[in-house]
Every structure is written in structure tokens, then in C-alpha cells.
Amino acid sequence: QVQLVESGGGLVQAGGSLRLSCAASGRTFSNYAMGWFRQAPGKEREFVAAISRSGGSTYYADSVKGRFTISRDNAKNTVYLQMNNLRPEDTAVYYCAADLLPAVVSRTIKGYDYWGQGTQVTVSS
């Protein structure tokens, strides 16, 4: 089993930045594709960003392109989401997800096997 723990969420003013971290258990982290999703109140969970096993390929939702950067450090079993120029509409619970046997890097909820509990990001105007 894989356990994922997100951290780094909090309150930030519009235009500010946050860096989320997701720490994964296990010794085979480098084999996982990783993704970030978010869910705002009253909304469905949506794709934010994803990264391939080696970190060589990244994917972003149109709403965050140019502002967010996903990265990973396989030696630390950690994936990151650097969020810059935050907007109030970025307010959501952010979830880390792992795909243990990736064929392709997925942008869908069903593409991932394990999920963290989420970390709250609130952007004030």
C-alpha cells in the first residue's frame, strides 16, 4: 500500500505563492506517476497537474498553466506543486494522487490508485 501525505497549504493573499508537498511511503516512488487535483466547495474534484515517473513530462490544467509548476524528488519520495500568482478561484482542498502502474500520465481521477487526505489552500482577495 501507498500512503500519501500533503502539506504546505494555508492562507495566502491573491498574487502570493505557496508550495505544496506530497510525501509518499514506499521504496518504489520513482515508478509512480503523480498528480495533483483540487476540489472547491460545491464543485467536483478537478485535475491540476501531473508528472511522469522520472519527472521528464509534466501536464497542467489550462487554468494553472504558467502559474503552477509540478516537480518531484524521487530520492525524497516527494512531489511538489509550486503555486505562484494565486487567485481566489484557486481556493480548494488540494489532493495528491499516485498511479502505481502508469501506462500514460493520467489527467483523470480514475487514473490514480492512491490519494492523500488533502491540504486546504485559501486565497483571499
Short mmCIF file of N, CA, C and O in Angstrom, two decimals:
data_model
loop_
_atom_site.label_atom_id
_atom_site.label_comp_id
_atom_site.label_asym_id
_atom_site.label_seq_id
_atom_site.Cartn_x
_atom_site.Cartn_y
_atom_site.Cartn_z
N GLN A 1 0.83 -1.18 0.00
CA GLN A 1 0.00 0.00 0.00
C GLN A 1 0.88 1.25 0.00
O GLN A 1 2.01 1.22 0.46
N VAL A 2 0.31 2.31 -0.50
CA VAL A 2 0.99 3.58 -0.57
C VAL A 2 0.22 4.60 0.26
O VAL A 2 -0.99 4.74 0.12
N GLN A 3 0.93 5.30 1.11
CA GLN A 3 0.33 6.38 1.88
C GLN A 3 0.89 7.70 1.40
O GLN A 3 2.11 7.85 1.24
N LEU A 4 0.01 8.65 1.16
CA LEU A 4 0.38 9.97 0.69
C LEU A 4 -0.05 11.01 1.70
O LEU A 4 -1.19 10.99 2.17
N VAL A 5 0.84 11.94 2.01
CA VAL A 5 0.54 12.98 2.98
C VAL A 5 0.90 14.33 2.39
O VAL A 5 2.08 14.60 2.12
N GLU A 6 -0.11 15.17 2.21
CA GLU A 6 0.10 16.51 1.68
C GLU A 6 0.41 17.48 2.80
O GLU A 6 -0.06 17.33 3.93
N SER A 7 1.16 18.52 2.47
CA SER A 7 1.43 19.59 3.41
C SER A 7 1.71 20.86 2.62
O SER A 7 1.91 20.83 1.42
N GLY A 8 1.73 21.98 3.33
CA GLY A 8 2.09 23.25 2.72
C GLY A 8 0.93 24.16 2.41
O GLY A 8 1.15 25.30 1.97
N GLY A 9 -0.29 23.70 2.61
CA GLY A 9 -1.43 24.55 2.37
C GLY A 9 -1.54 25.63 3.43
O GLY A 9 -0.85 25.62 4.45
N GLY A 10 -2.40 26.59 3.17
CA GLY A 10 -2.60 27.67 4.11
C GLY A 10 -3.33 28.83 3.50
O GLY A 10 -3.95 28.70 2.44
N LEU A 11 -3.25 29.96 4.18
CA LEU A 11 -3.90 31.19 3.73
C LEU A 11 -2.88 32.06 3.03
O LEU A 11 -1.76 32.23 3.50
N VAL A 12 -3.27 32.62 1.90
CA VAL A 12 -2.38 33.50 1.16
C VAL A 12 -3.21 34.56 0.45
O VAL A 12 -4.35 34.32 0.05
N GLN A 13 -2.63 35.73 0.30
CA GLN A 13 -3.28 36.81 -0.42
C GLN A 13 -3.16 36.59 -1.92
O GLN A 13 -2.20 35.98 -2.40
N ALA A 14 -4.15 37.06 -2.65
CA ALA A 14 -4.09 36.98 -4.10
C ALA A 14 -2.77 37.56 -4.61
O ALA A 14 -2.32 38.62 -4.16
N GLY A 15 -2.16 36.85 -5.55
CA GLY A 15 -0.87 37.24 -6.07
C GLY A 15 0.29 36.59 -5.36
O GLY A 15 1.43 36.66 -5.85
N GLY A 16 0.03 35.96 -4.24
CA GLY A 16 1.06 35.31 -3.48
C GLY A 16 1.36 33.91 -3.97
O GLY A 16 0.82 33.45 -4.97
N SER A 17 2.22 33.22 -3.22
CA SER A 17 2.68 31.90 -3.61
C SER A 17 2.61 30.92 -2.45
O SER A 17 2.71 31.30 -1.28
N LEU A 18 2.45 29.67 -2.80
CA LEU A 18 2.55 28.56 -1.86
C LEU A 18 3.24 27.40 -2.54
O LEU A 18 3.14 27.26 -3.77
N ARG A 19 3.89 26.58 -1.76
CA ARG A 19 4.48 25.35 -2.28
C ARG A 19 3.93 24.17 -1.51
O ARG A 19 4.17 24.04 -0.31
N LEU A 20 3.18 23.33 -2.20
CA LEU A 20 2.64 22.13 -1.60
C LEU A 20 3.62 20.98 -1.76
O LEU A 20 4.32 20.88 -2.77
N SER A 21 3.64 20.11 -0.78
CA SER A 21 4.45 18.91 -0.82
C SER A 21 3.57 17.69 -0.61
O SER A 21 2.57 17.75 0.10
N CYS A 22 3.95 16.59 -1.20
CA CYS A 22 3.27 15.32 -1.00
C CYS A 22 4.34 14.27 -0.77
O CYS A 22 5.12 13.96 -1.68
N ALA A 23 4.36 13.74 0.44
CA ALA A 23 5.32 12.72 0.80
C ALA A 23 4.68 11.35 0.68
O ALA A 23 3.59 11.12 1.19
N ALA A 24 5.36 10.44 0.00
CA ALA A 24 4.84 9.10 -0.24
C ALA A 24 5.64 8.06 0.51
O ALA A 24 6.86 8.16 0.63
N SER A 25 4.95 7.06 1.00
CA SER A 25 5.62 5.92 1.60
C SER A 25 6.12 4.99 0.51
O SER A 25 5.73 5.09 -0.66
N GLY A 26 6.98 4.07 0.89
CA GLY A 26 7.43 3.05 -0.04
C GLY A 26 8.77 3.37 -0.69
O GLY A 26 9.23 4.51 -0.69
N ARG A 27 9.33 2.34 -1.27
CA ARG A 27 10.65 2.46 -1.87
C ARG A 27 10.61 2.50 -3.40
O ARG A 27 11.66 2.59 -4.03
N THR A 28 9.42 2.43 -3.97
CA THR A 28 9.27 2.40 -5.42
C THR A 28 8.61 3.66 -5.95
O THR A 28 7.96 3.64 -6.99
N PHE A 29 8.78 4.76 -5.25
CA PHE A 29 8.16 6.02 -5.63
C PHE A 29 8.53 6.42 -7.06
O PHE A 29 7.71 6.98 -7.79
N SER A 30 9.75 6.12 -7.45
CA SER A 30 10.20 6.51 -8.78
C SER A 30 9.44 5.81 -9.90
O SER A 30 9.55 6.22 -11.06
N ASN A 31 8.68 4.78 -9.58
CA ASN A 31 7.86 4.08 -10.57
C ASN A 31 6.46 4.67 -10.72
O ASN A 31 5.72 4.24 -11.60
N TYR A 32 6.10 5.62 -9.86
CA TYR A 32 4.74 6.15 -9.86
C TYR A 32 4.64 7.42 -10.70
O TYR A 32 5.49 8.30 -10.60
N ALA A 33 3.59 7.50 -11.49
CA ALA A 33 3.18 8.80 -11.98
C ALA A 33 2.40 9.49 -10.86
O ALA A 33 1.68 8.84 -10.11
N MET A 34 2.55 10.79 -10.74
CA MET A 34 1.94 11.52 -9.66
C MET A 34 1.09 12.66 -10.20
O MET A 34 1.42 13.28 -11.21
N GLY A 35 0.01 12.94 -9.49
CA GLY A 35 -0.87 14.02 -9.90
C GLY A 35 -1.33 14.85 -8.74
O GLY A 35 -1.29 14.42 -7.58
N TRP A 36 -1.75 16.06 -9.06
CA TRP A 36 -2.41 16.95 -8.11
C TRP A 36 -3.81 17.25 -8.64
O TRP A 36 -3.98 17.57 -9.82
N PHE A 37 -4.77 17.16 -7.74
CA PHE A 37 -6.15 17.52 -8.03
C PHE A 37 -6.62 18.49 -6.96
O PHE A 37 -6.01 18.62 -5.90
N ARG A 38 -7.72 19.16 -7.23
CA ARG A 38 -8.28 20.05 -6.23
C ARG A 38 -9.79 20.00 -6.26
O ARG A 38 -10.40 19.68 -7.28
N GLN A 39 -10.39 20.35 -5.13
CA GLN A 39 -11.83 20.35 -5.02
C GLN A 39 -12.27 21.56 -4.21
O GLN A 39 -11.93 21.69 -3.04
N ALA A 40 -13.01 22.43 -4.86
CA ALA A 40 -13.58 23.60 -4.21
C ALA A 40 -14.95 23.26 -3.65
O ALA A 40 -15.60 22.31 -4.12
N PRO A 41 -15.43 24.02 -2.68
CA PRO A 41 -16.76 23.74 -2.12
C PRO A 41 -17.84 23.73 -3.19
O PRO A 41 -17.93 24.64 -4.01
N GLY A 42 -18.65 22.69 -3.18
CA GLY A 42 -19.73 22.58 -4.13
C GLY A 42 -19.32 22.19 -5.53
O GLY A 42 -20.17 22.14 -6.42
N LYS A 43 -18.05 21.92 -5.73
CA LYS A 43 -17.55 21.56 -7.05
C LYS A 43 -16.98 20.14 -7.05
O LYS A 43 -16.64 19.59 -6.00
N GLU A 44 -16.88 19.58 -8.23
CA GLU A 44 -16.27 18.26 -8.35
C GLU A 44 -14.76 18.38 -8.33
O GLU A 44 -14.19 19.44 -8.62
N ARG A 45 -14.12 17.30 -7.99
CA ARG A 45 -12.67 17.28 -7.98
C ARG A 45 -12.14 17.42 -9.41
O ARG A 45 -12.63 16.76 -10.32
N GLU A 46 -11.14 18.27 -9.58
CA GLU A 46 -10.63 18.53 -10.91
C GLU A 46 -9.11 18.37 -10.98
O GLU A 46 -8.40 18.58 -10.01
N PHE A 47 -8.66 18.05 -12.16
CA PHE A 47 -7.24 17.88 -12.42
C PHE A 47 -6.52 19.20 -12.36
O PHE A 47 -7.01 20.22 -12.85
N VAL A 48 -5.33 19.19 -11.77
CA VAL A 48 -4.48 20.38 -11.70
C VAL A 48 -3.18 20.17 -12.47
O VAL A 48 -2.83 20.96 -13.35
N ALA A 49 -2.45 19.12 -12.13
CA ALA A 49 -1.15 18.88 -12.73
C ALA A 49 -0.76 17.43 -12.54
O ALA A 49 -1.24 16.75 -11.64
N ALA A 50 0.14 16.95 -13.39
CA ALA A 50 0.65 15.59 -13.27
C ALA A 50 2.08 15.54 -13.78
O ALA A 50 2.51 16.40 -14.56
N ILE A 51 2.80 14.51 -13.34
CA ILE A 51 4.19 14.37 -13.69
C ILE A 51 4.53 12.90 -13.89
O ILE A 51 4.03 12.03 -13.18
N SER A 52 5.38 12.64 -14.86
CA SER A 52 5.78 11.27 -15.16
C SER A 52 6.75 10.74 -14.12
O SER A 52 7.22 11.47 -13.24
N ARG A 53 7.09 9.47 -14.24
CA ARG A 53 7.91 8.80 -13.24
C ARG A 53 9.26 9.47 -13.02
O ARG A 53 9.70 9.64 -11.87
N SER A 54 9.89 9.84 -14.09
CA SER A 54 11.21 10.46 -14.00
C SER A 54 11.15 11.97 -13.82
O SER A 54 12.17 12.60 -13.54
N GLY A 55 9.97 12.53 -14.01
CA GLY A 55 9.83 13.97 -13.98
C GLY A 55 10.06 14.63 -15.32
O GLY A 55 10.00 15.86 -15.42
N GLY A 56 10.28 13.83 -16.35
CA GLY A 56 10.59 14.38 -17.65
C GLY A 56 9.41 14.96 -18.40
O GLY A 56 9.61 15.75 -19.33
N SER A 57 8.20 14.58 -18.02
CA SER A 57 7.00 15.08 -18.66
C SER A 57 6.05 15.64 -17.62
O SER A 57 5.83 15.00 -16.59
N THR A 58 5.51 16.80 -17.88
CA THR A 58 4.54 17.41 -16.98
C THR A 58 3.32 17.86 -17.75
O THR A 58 3.40 18.17 -18.94
N TYR A 59 2.20 17.93 -17.04
CA TYR A 59 0.92 18.28 -17.65
C TYR A 59 0.16 19.18 -16.69
O TYR A 59 0.21 19.00 -15.48
N TYR A 60 -0.57 20.14 -17.25
CA TYR A 60 -1.27 21.11 -16.43
C TYR A 60 -2.66 21.39 -16.98
O TYR A 60 -2.89 21.37 -18.19
N ALA A 61 -3.56 21.66 -16.07
CA ALA A 61 -4.85 22.21 -16.47
C ALA A 61 -4.63 23.60 -17.06
O ALA A 61 -3.73 24.33 -16.65
N ASP A 62 -5.47 23.96 -18.02
CA ASP A 62 -5.33 25.26 -18.65
C ASP A 62 -5.41 26.40 -17.64
O ASP A 62 -4.75 27.43 -17.79
N SER A 63 -6.19 26.21 -16.60
CA SER A 63 -6.40 27.26 -15.62
C SER A 63 -5.16 27.59 -14.79
O SER A 63 -5.11 28.66 -14.18
N VAL A 64 -4.18 26.70 -14.78
CA VAL A 64 -2.99 26.93 -13.95
C VAL A 64 -1.71 27.03 -14.76
O VAL A 64 -0.65 27.30 -14.18
N LYS A 65 -1.77 26.83 -16.05
CA LYS A 65 -0.57 26.91 -16.87
C LYS A 65 0.09 28.27 -16.75
O LYS A 65 -0.57 29.30 -16.79
N GLY A 66 1.39 28.24 -16.58
CA GLY A 66 2.15 29.47 -16.43
C GLY A 66 2.23 29.97 -15.01
O GLY A 66 3.02 30.88 -14.73
N ARG A 67 1.43 29.41 -14.13
CA ARG A 67 1.42 29.83 -12.73
C ARG A 67 1.89 28.73 -11.78
O ARG A 67 2.55 29.02 -10.78
N PHE A 68 1.53 27.50 -12.08
CA PHE A 68 1.87 26.37 -11.22
C PHE A 68 2.96 25.53 -11.88
O PHE A 68 3.01 25.40 -13.11
N THR A 69 3.80 24.93 -11.05
CA THR A 69 4.84 24.03 -11.53
C THR A 69 4.85 22.77 -10.67
O THR A 69 4.99 22.86 -9.45
N ILE A 70 4.72 21.63 -11.31
CA ILE A 70 4.83 20.36 -10.60
C ILE A 70 6.25 19.83 -10.77
O ILE A 70 6.85 19.96 -11.84
N SER A 71 6.79 19.26 -9.71
CA SER A 71 8.12 18.68 -9.76
C SER A 71 8.18 17.52 -8.78
O SER A 71 7.27 17.32 -7.98
N ARG A 72 9.25 16.76 -8.85
CA ARG A 72 9.40 15.65 -7.92
C ARG A 72 10.86 15.43 -7.59
O ARG A 72 11.76 15.76 -8.37
N ASP A 73 11.08 14.88 -6.41
CA ASP A 73 12.40 14.48 -5.96
C ASP A 73 12.27 13.02 -5.56
O ASP A 73 11.81 12.70 -4.47
N ASN A 74 12.66 12.14 -6.46
CA ASN A 74 12.47 10.71 -6.21
C ASN A 74 13.32 10.20 -5.05
O ASN A 74 12.95 9.23 -4.39
N ALA A 75 14.45 10.84 -4.80
CA ALA A 75 15.28 10.45 -3.67
C ALA A 75 14.59 10.73 -2.34
O ALA A 75 14.91 10.10 -1.34
N LYS A 76 13.67 11.69 -2.34
CA LYS A 76 12.95 12.05 -1.13
C LYS A 76 11.51 11.54 -1.12
O LYS A 76 10.75 11.85 -0.19
N ASN A 77 11.13 10.79 -2.13
CA ASN A 77 9.75 10.28 -2.24
C ASN A 77 8.73 11.40 -2.12
O ASN A 77 7.70 11.27 -1.45
N THR A 78 9.00 12.50 -2.79
CA THR A 78 8.16 13.68 -2.64
C THR A 78 7.86 14.32 -3.98
O THR A 78 8.74 14.42 -4.84
N VAL A 79 6.62 14.75 -4.14
CA VAL A 79 6.21 15.54 -5.28
C VAL A 79 5.77 16.90 -4.78
O VAL A 79 5.22 17.02 -3.67
N TYR A 80 6.02 17.93 -5.57
CA TYR A 80 5.74 19.30 -5.17
C TYR A 80 4.80 19.98 -6.16
O TYR A 80 4.74 19.62 -7.33
N LEU A 81 4.11 20.97 -5.67
CA LEU A 81 3.33 21.85 -6.52
C LEU A 81 3.64 23.28 -6.11
O LEU A 81 3.18 23.73 -5.06
N GLN A 82 4.44 23.95 -6.90
CA GLN A 82 4.73 25.36 -6.68
C GLN A 82 3.63 26.18 -7.31
O GLN A 82 3.39 26.08 -8.51
N MET A 83 2.97 26.99 -6.52
CA MET A 83 1.83 27.77 -6.97
C MET A 83 2.17 29.25 -6.83
O MET A 83 2.36 29.74 -5.72
N ASN A 84 2.25 29.93 -7.95
CA ASN A 84 2.56 31.35 -7.98
C ASN A 84 1.37 32.14 -8.52
O ASN A 84 0.51 31.60 -9.20
N ASN A 85 1.38 33.42 -8.22
CA ASN A 85 0.31 34.32 -8.68
C ASN A 85 -1.06 33.72 -8.40
O ASN A 85 -1.92 33.63 -9.28
N LEU A 86 -1.26 33.35 -7.16
CA LEU A 86 -2.51 32.68 -6.79
C LEU A 86 -3.70 33.61 -6.91
O LEU A 86 -3.60 34.82 -6.68
N ARG A 87 -4.81 33.02 -7.26
CA ARG A 87 -6.07 33.73 -7.43
C ARG A 87 -7.12 33.17 -6.48
O ARG A 87 -7.03 32.01 -6.08
N PRO A 88 -8.12 33.96 -6.13
CA PRO A 88 -9.17 33.44 -5.25
C PRO A 88 -9.81 32.16 -5.79
O PRO A 88 -10.19 31.29 -4.99
N GLU A 89 -9.92 32.02 -7.09
CA GLU A 89 -10.52 30.83 -7.66
C GLU A 89 -9.65 29.58 -7.52
O GLU A 89 -10.09 28.48 -7.84
N ASP A 90 -8.42 29.76 -7.04
CA ASP A 90 -7.57 28.61 -6.72
C ASP A 90 -7.89 28.01 -5.36
O ASP A 90 -7.34 26.97 -5.00
N THR A 91 -8.75 28.67 -4.60
CA THR A 91 -9.13 28.17 -3.29
C THR A 91 -9.78 26.80 -3.40
O THR A 91 -10.77 26.62 -4.13
N ALA A 92 -9.24 25.83 -2.69
CA ALA A 92 -9.73 24.46 -2.76
C ALA A 92 -8.93 23.60 -1.80
O ALA A 92 -7.89 24.02 -1.29
N VAL A 93 -9.40 22.39 -1.61
CA VAL A 93 -8.59 21.37 -0.99
C VAL A 93 -7.78 20.70 -2.10
O VAL A 93 -8.35 20.26 -3.10
N TYR A 94 -6.49 20.63 -1.91
CA TYR A 94 -5.60 20.06 -2.91
C TYR A 94 -5.20 18.65 -2.50
O TYR A 94 -4.76 18.42 -1.37
N TYR A 95 -5.33 17.72 -3.43
CA TYR A 95 -5.05 16.32 -3.18
C TYR A 95 -3.91 15.82 -4.05
O TYR A 95 -3.85 16.12 -5.25
N CYS A 96 -3.06 15.04 -3.45
CA CYS A 96 -2.00 14.34 -4.15
C CYS A 96 -2.48 12.94 -4.49
O CYS A 96 -3.21 12.32 -3.70
N ALA A 97 -2.09 12.43 -5.64
CA ALA A 97 -2.50 11.10 -6.07
C ALA A 97 -1.36 10.38 -6.74
O ALA A 97 -0.50 11.00 -7.37
N ALA A 98 -1.36 9.05 -6.62
CA ALA A 98 -0.31 8.21 -7.19
C ALA A 98 -0.91 7.15 -8.09
O ALA A 98 -1.90 6.50 -7.74
N ASP A 99 -0.29 6.98 -9.24
CA ASP A 99 -0.62 5.90 -10.17
C ASP A 99 0.56 4.95 -10.15
O ASP A 99 1.63 5.28 -10.67
N LEU A 100 0.38 3.78 -9.58
CA LEU A 100 1.50 2.87 -9.37
C LEU A 100 1.97 2.18 -10.64
O LEU A 100 3.14 1.82 -10.74
N LEU A 101 1.07 1.98 -11.57
CA LEU A 101 1.41 1.28 -12.81
C LEU A 101 0.99 2.11 -14.01
O LEU A 101 0.07 1.75 -14.74
N PRO A 102 1.66 3.22 -14.20
CA PRO A 102 1.23 4.12 -15.27
C PRO A 102 1.53 3.57 -16.67
O PRO A 102 2.65 3.12 -16.94
N ALA A 103 0.52 3.59 -17.50
CA ALA A 103 0.73 3.36 -18.91
C ALA A 103 0.96 4.71 -19.59
O ALA A 103 1.86 4.87 -20.41
N VAL A 104 0.11 5.66 -19.22
CA VAL A 104 0.28 7.05 -19.61
C VAL A 104 0.07 7.89 -18.36
O VAL A 104 -0.48 7.41 -17.36
N VAL A 105 0.51 9.11 -18.39
CA VAL A 105 0.26 10.02 -17.28
C VAL A 105 -1.17 10.50 -17.39
O VAL A 105 -1.54 11.16 -18.36
N SER A 106 -1.98 10.18 -16.39
CA SER A 106 -3.40 10.43 -16.45
C SER A 106 -3.77 11.82 -15.96
O SER A 106 -3.12 12.38 -15.07
N ARG A 107 -4.83 12.35 -16.55
CA ARG A 107 -5.42 13.60 -16.11
C ARG A 107 -6.79 13.40 -15.47
O ARG A 107 -7.52 14.36 -15.23
N THR A 108 -7.13 12.15 -15.18
CA THR A 108 -8.45 11.83 -14.64
C THR A 108 -8.34 11.18 -13.27
O THR A 108 -7.36 10.52 -12.95
N ILE A 109 -9.39 11.36 -12.48
CA ILE A 109 -9.43 10.77 -11.14
C ILE A 109 -9.27 9.26 -11.19
O ILE A 109 -8.53 8.68 -10.38
N LYS A 110 -9.93 8.63 -12.15
CA LYS A 110 -9.89 7.18 -12.24
C LYS A 110 -8.53 6.65 -12.65
O LYS A 110 -8.30 5.44 -12.57
N GLY A 111 -7.64 7.51 -13.07
CA GLY A 111 -6.31 7.09 -13.45
C GLY A 111 -5.37 6.86 -12.29
O GLY A 111 -4.25 6.40 -12.52
N TYR A 112 -5.81 7.16 -11.08
CA TYR A 112 -4.93 7.09 -9.92
C TYR A 112 -5.42 6.08 -8.90
O TYR A 112 -6.62 5.89 -8.71
N ASP A 113 -4.47 5.44 -8.24
CA ASP A 113 -4.74 4.34 -7.32
C ASP A 113 -4.83 4.76 -5.86
O ASP A 113 -5.59 4.17 -5.09
N TYR A 114 -4.06 5.75 -5.47
CA TYR A 114 -3.97 6.16 -4.08
C TYR A 114 -4.07 7.67 -3.97
O TYR A 114 -3.59 8.40 -4.84
N TRP A 115 -4.65 8.10 -2.86
CA TRP A 115 -4.92 9.51 -2.64
C TRP A 115 -4.54 9.93 -1.23
O TRP A 115 -4.70 9.17 -0.28
N GLY A 116 -4.03 11.14 -1.11
CA GLY A 116 -3.83 11.72 0.20
C GLY A 116 -5.12 12.29 0.76
O GLY A 116 -6.17 12.27 0.11
N GLN A 117 -5.05 12.82 1.97
CA GLN A 117 -6.22 13.37 2.63
C GLN A 117 -6.51 14.81 2.23
O GLN A 117 -7.59 15.32 2.51
N GLY A 118 -5.57 15.46 1.61
CA GLY A 118 -5.77 16.81 1.13
C GLY A 118 -5.21 17.87 2.05
O GLY A 118 -5.05 17.66 3.25
N THR A 119 -4.93 19.01 1.48
CA THR A 119 -4.48 20.17 2.24
C THR A 119 -5.21 21.41 1.72
O THR A 119 -5.36 21.59 0.51
N GLN A 120 -5.69 22.23 2.63
CA GLN A 120 -6.51 23.38 2.27
C GLN A 120 -5.65 24.54 1.79
O GLN A 120 -4.68 24.92 2.46
N VAL A 121 -6.03 25.10 0.66
CA VAL A 121 -5.43 26.32 0.15
C VAL A 121 -6.53 27.36 0.05
O VAL A 121 -7.54 27.14 -0.62
N THR A 122 -6.34 28.48 0.71
CA THR A 122 -7.31 29.56 0.67
C THR A 122 -6.62 30.83 0.20
O THR A 122 -5.63 31.26 0.80
N VAL A 123 -7.14 31.41 -0.86
CA VAL A 123 -6.58 32.62 -1.44
C VAL A 123 -7.57 33.75 -1.24
O VAL A 123 -8.70 33.69 -1.73
N SER A 124 -7.16 34.77 -0.53
CA SER A 124 -8.03 35.90 -0.25
C SER A 124 -7.81 37.01 -1.26
O SER A 124 -6.72 37.15 -1.84
N SER A 125 -8.83 37.80 -1.47
CA SER A 125 -8.76 38.92 -2.40
C SER A 125 -8.54 40.24 -1.68
O SER A 125 -8.22 41.25 -2.29
#
